[in-house]
Short mmCIF file of N, CA, C and O in Angstrom, two decimals:
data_model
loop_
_atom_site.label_atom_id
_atom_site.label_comp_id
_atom_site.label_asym_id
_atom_site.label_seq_id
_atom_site.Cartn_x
_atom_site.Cartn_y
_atom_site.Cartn_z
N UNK A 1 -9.19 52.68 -1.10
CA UNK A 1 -8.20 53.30 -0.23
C UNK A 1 -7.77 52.27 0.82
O UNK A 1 -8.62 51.55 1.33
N UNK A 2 -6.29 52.15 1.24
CA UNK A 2 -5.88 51.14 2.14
C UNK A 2 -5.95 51.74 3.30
O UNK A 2 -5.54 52.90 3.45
N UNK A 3 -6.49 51.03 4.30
CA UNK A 3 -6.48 50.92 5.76
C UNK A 3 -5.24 51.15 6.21
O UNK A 3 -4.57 50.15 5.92
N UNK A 4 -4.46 52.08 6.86
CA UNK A 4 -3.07 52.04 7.27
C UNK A 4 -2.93 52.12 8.94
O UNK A 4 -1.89 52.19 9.59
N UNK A 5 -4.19 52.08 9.38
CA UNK A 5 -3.87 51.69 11.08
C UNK A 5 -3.15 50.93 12.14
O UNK A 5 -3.29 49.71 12.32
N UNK A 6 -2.35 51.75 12.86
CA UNK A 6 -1.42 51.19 13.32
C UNK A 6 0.14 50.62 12.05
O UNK A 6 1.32 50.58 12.41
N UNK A 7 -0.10 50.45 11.36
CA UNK A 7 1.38 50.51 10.32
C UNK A 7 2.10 51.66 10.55
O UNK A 7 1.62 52.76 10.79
N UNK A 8 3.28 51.37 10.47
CA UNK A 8 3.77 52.83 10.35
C UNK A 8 4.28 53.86 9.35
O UNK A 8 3.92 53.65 8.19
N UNK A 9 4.94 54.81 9.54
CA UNK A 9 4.85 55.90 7.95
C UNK A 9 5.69 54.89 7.49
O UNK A 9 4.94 54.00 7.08
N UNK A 10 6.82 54.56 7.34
CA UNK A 10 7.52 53.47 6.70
C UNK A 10 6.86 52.53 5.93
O UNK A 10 7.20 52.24 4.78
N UNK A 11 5.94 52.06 6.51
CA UNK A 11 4.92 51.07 5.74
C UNK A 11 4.00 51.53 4.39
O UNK A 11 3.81 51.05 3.27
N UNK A 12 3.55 52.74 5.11
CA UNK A 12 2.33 53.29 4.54
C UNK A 12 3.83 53.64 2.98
O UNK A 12 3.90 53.03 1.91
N UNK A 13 4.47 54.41 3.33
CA UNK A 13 5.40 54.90 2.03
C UNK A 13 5.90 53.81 1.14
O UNK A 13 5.85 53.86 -0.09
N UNK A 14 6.58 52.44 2.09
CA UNK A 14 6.85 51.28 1.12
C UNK A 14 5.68 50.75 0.16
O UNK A 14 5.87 50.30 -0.97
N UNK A 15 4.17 50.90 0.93
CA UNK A 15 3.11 50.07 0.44
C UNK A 15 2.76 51.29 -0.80
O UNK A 15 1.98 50.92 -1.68
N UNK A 16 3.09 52.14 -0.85
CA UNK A 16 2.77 53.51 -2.09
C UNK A 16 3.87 53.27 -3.22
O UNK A 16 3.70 53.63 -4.39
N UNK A 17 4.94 52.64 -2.78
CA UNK A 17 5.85 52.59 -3.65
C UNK A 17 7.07 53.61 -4.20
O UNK A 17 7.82 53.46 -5.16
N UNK A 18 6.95 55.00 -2.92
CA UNK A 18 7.68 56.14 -2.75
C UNK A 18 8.43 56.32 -1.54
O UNK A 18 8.82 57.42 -1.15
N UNK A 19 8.68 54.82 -0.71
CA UNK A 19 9.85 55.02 0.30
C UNK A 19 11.27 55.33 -0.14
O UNK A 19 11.89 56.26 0.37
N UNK A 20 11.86 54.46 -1.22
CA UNK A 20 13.26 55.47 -1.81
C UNK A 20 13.05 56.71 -2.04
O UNK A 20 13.87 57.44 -1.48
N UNK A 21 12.25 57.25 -2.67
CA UNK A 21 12.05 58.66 -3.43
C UNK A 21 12.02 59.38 -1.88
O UNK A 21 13.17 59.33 -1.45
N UNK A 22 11.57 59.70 -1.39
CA UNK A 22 11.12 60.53 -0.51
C UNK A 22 12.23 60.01 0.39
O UNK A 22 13.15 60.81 0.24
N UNK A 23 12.52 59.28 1.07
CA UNK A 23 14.21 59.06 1.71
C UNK A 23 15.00 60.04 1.29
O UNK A 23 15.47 60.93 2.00
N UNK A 24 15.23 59.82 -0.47
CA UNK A 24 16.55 60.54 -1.07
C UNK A 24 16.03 62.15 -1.13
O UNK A 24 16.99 62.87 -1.38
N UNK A 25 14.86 62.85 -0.98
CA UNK A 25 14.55 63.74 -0.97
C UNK A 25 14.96 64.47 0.08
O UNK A 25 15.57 65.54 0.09
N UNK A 26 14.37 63.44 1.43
CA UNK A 26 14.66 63.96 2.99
C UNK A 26 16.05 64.64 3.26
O UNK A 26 16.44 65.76 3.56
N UNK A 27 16.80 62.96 2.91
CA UNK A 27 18.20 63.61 3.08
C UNK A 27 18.62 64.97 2.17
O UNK A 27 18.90 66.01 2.77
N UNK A 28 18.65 64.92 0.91
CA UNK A 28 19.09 66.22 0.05
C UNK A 28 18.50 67.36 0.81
O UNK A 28 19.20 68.37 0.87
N UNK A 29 17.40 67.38 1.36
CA UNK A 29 17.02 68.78 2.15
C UNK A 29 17.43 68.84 3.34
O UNK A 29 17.56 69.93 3.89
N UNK A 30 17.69 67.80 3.89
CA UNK A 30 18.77 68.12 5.13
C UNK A 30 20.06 68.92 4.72
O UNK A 30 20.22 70.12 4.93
N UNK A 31 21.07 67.95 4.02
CA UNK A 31 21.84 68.56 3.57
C UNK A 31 21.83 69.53 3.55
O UNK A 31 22.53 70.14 4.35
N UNK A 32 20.99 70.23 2.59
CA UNK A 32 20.65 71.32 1.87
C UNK A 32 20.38 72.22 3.17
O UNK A 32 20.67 73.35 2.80
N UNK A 33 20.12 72.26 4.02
CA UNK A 33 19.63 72.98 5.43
C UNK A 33 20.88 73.49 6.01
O UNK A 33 21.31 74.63 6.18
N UNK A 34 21.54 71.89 6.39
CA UNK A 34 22.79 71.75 7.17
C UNK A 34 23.86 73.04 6.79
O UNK A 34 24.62 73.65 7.54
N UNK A 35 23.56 73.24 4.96
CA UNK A 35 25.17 74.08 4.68
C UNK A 35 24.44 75.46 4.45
O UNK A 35 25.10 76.49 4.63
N UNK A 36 23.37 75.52 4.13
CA UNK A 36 22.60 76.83 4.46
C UNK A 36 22.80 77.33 6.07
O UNK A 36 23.08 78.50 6.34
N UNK A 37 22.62 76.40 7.00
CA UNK A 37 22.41 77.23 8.39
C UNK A 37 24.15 77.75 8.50
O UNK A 37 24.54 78.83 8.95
N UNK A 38 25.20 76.39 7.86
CA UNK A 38 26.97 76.85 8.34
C UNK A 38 26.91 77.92 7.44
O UNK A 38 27.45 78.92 7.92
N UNK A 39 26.60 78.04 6.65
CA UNK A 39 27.11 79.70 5.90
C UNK A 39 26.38 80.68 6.18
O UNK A 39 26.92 81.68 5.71
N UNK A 40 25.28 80.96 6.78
CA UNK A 40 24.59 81.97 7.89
C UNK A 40 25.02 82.37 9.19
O UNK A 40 24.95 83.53 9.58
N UNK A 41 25.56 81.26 9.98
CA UNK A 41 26.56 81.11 11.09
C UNK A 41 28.00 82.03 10.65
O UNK A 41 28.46 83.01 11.23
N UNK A 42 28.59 81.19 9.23
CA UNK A 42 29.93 81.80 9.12
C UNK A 42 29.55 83.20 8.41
O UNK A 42 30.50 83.91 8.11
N UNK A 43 28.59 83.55 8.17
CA UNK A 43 28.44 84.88 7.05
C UNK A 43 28.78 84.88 5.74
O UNK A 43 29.24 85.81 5.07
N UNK A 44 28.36 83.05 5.21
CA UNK A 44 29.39 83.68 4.08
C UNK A 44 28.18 83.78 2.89
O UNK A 44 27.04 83.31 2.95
N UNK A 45 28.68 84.39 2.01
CA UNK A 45 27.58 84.53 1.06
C UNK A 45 27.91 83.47 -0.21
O UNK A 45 28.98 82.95 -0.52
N UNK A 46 26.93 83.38 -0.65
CA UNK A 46 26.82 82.66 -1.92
C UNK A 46 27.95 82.39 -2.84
O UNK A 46 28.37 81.30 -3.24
N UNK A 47 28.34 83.56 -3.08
CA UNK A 47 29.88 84.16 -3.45
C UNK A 47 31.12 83.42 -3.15
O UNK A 47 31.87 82.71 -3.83
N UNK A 48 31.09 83.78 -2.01
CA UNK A 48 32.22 83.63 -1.04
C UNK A 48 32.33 81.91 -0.79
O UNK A 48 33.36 81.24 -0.66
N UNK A 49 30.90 81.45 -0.79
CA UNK A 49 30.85 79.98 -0.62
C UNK A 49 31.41 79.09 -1.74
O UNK A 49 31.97 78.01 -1.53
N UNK A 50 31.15 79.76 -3.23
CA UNK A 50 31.63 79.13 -4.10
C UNK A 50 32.81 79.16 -4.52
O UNK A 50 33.27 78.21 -5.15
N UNK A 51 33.58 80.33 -4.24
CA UNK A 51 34.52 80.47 -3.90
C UNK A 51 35.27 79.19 -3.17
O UNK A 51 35.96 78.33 -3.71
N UNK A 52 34.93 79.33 -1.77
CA UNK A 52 35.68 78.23 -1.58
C UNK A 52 35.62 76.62 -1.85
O UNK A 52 36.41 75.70 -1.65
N UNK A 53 34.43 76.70 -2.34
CA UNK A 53 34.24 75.15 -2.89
C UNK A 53 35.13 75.10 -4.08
O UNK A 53 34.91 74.07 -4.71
N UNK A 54 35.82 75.65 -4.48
CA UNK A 54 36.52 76.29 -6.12
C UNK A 54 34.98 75.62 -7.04
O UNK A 54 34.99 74.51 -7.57
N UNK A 55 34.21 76.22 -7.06
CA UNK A 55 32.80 75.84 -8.03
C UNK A 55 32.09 77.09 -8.25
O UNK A 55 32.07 78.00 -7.42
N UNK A 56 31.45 77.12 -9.54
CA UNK A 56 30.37 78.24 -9.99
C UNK A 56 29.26 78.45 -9.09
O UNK A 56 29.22 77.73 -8.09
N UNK A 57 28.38 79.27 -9.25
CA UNK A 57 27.70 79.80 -7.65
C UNK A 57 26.38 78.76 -9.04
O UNK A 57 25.44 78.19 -8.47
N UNK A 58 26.40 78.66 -10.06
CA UNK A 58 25.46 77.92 -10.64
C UNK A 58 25.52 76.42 -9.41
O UNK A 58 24.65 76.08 -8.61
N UNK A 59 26.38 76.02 -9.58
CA UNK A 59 26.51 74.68 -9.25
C UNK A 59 25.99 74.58 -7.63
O UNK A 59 25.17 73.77 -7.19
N UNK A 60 26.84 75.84 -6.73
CA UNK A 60 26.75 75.67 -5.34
C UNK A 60 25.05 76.28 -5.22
O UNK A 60 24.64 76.46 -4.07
N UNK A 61 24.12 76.58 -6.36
CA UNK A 61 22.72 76.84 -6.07
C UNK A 61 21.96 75.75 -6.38
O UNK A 61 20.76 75.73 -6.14
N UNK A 62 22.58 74.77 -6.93
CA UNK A 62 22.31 73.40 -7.43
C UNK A 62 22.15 72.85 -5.61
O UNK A 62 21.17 72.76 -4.87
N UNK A 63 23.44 72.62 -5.43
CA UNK A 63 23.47 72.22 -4.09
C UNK A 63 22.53 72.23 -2.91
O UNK A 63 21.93 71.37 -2.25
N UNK A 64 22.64 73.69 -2.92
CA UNK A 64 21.15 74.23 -1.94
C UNK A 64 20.04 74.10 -2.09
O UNK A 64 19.24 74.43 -1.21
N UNK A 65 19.71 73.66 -3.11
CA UNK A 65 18.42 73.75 -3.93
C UNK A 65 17.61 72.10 -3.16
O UNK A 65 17.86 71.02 -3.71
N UNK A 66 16.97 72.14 -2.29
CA UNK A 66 16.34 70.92 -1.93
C UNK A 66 15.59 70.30 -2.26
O UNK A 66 15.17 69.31 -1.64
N UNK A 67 15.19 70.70 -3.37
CA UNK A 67 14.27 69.66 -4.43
C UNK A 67 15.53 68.93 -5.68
O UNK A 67 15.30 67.82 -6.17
N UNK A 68 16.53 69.54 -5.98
CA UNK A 68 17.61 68.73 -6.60
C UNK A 68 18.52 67.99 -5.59
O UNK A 68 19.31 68.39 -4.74
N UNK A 69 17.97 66.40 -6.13
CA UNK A 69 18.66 65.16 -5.55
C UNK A 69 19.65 64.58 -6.35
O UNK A 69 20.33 63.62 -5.98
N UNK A 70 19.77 65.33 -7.83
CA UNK A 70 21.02 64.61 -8.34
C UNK A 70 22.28 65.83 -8.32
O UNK A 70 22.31 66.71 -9.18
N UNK A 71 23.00 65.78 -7.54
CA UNK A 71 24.03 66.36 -6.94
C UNK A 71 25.29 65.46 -6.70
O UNK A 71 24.88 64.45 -6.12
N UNK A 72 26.57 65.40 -6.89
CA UNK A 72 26.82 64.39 -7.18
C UNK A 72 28.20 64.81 -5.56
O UNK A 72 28.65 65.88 -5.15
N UNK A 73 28.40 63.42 -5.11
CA UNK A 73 28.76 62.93 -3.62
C UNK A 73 30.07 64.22 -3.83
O UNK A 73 30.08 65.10 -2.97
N UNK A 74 30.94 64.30 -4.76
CA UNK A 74 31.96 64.86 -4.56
C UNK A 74 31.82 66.55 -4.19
O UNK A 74 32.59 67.31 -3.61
N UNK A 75 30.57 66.74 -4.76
CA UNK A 75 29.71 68.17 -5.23
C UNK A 75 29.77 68.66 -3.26
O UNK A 75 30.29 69.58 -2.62
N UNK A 76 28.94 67.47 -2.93
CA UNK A 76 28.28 67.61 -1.06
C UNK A 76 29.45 67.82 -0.47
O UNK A 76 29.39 68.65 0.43
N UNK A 77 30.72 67.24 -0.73
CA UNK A 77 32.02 66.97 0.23
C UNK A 77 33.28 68.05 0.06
O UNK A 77 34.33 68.14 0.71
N UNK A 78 32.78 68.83 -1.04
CA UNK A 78 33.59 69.97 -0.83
C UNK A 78 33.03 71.20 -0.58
O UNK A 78 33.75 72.19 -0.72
N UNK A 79 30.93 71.45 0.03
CA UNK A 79 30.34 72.28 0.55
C UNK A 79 30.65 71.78 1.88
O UNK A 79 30.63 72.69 2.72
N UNK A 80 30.97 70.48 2.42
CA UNK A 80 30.95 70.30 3.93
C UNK A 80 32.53 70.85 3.88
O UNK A 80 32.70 71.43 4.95
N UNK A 81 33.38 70.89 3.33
CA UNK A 81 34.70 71.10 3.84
C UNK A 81 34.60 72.30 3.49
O UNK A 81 35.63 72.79 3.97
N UNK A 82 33.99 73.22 2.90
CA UNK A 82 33.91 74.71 2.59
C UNK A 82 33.49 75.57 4.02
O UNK A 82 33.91 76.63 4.50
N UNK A 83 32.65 74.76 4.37
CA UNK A 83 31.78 75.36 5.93
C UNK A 83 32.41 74.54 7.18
O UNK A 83 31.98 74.53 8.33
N UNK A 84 33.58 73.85 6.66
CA UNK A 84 34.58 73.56 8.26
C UNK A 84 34.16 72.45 8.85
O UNK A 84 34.46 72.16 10.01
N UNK A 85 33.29 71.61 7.95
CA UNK A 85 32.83 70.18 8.12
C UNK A 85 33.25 68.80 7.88
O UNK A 85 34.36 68.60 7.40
N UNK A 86 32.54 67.89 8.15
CA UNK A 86 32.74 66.80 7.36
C UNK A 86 31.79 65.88 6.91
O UNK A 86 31.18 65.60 7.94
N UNK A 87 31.29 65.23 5.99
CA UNK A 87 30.59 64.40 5.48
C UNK A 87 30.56 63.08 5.78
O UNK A 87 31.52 62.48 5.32
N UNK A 88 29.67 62.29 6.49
CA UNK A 88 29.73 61.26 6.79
C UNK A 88 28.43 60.47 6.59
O UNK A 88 27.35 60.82 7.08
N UNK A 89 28.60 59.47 5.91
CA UNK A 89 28.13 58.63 5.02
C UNK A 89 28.21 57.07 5.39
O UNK A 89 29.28 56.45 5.41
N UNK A 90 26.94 56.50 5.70
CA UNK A 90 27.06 54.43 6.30
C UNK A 90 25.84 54.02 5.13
O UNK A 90 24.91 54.66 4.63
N UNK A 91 26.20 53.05 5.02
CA UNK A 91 25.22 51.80 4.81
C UNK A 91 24.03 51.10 6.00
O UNK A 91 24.65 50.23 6.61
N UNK A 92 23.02 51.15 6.37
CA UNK A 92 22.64 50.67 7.04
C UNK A 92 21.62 49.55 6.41
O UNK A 92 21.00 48.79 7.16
#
């Protein structure tokens, strides 16, 4: 077992070899939070949400679903413009 004192979680996750994985996880459940809490706020239901995404409520449960990370960028950018948002996306 490795000594991880004083390293930080960053370290400890790069040195495991699951810092991408768990990154791309984090974010998808943010996401996934973010358009859950705007359609609780706006009232809208499941329905109504897919609706305005023009998408199947299959797909917009795909979305929400925070253990599915392959969701594809265009999929996220018309749930943020469905809930009166916007999507914003850097390189760092």
């Amino acid at each position: 077992m490795t000594n991880h004192t004083g390293s930080s979680f960053d370290d400890f996750l790069e040195e495991e070899g699951i810092r991408e994985e768990v990154e791309t996880v984090a974010i998808k459940r943010v996401l996934a939070w973010q358009l859950r809490q705007e359609m609780e706020k706006q009232n809208l239901s499941k329905a109504a949400m897919a609706r305005l995404m023009k998408t199947s409520r299959t797909q917009l449960e795909r979305l929400l679903d925070d253990t599915n990370d392959k969701v594809q960028l265009d999929t996220i950018q018309r749930g943020a413009k469905a809930v009166g948002r916007t999507l914003k996306l850097e390189l760092v």
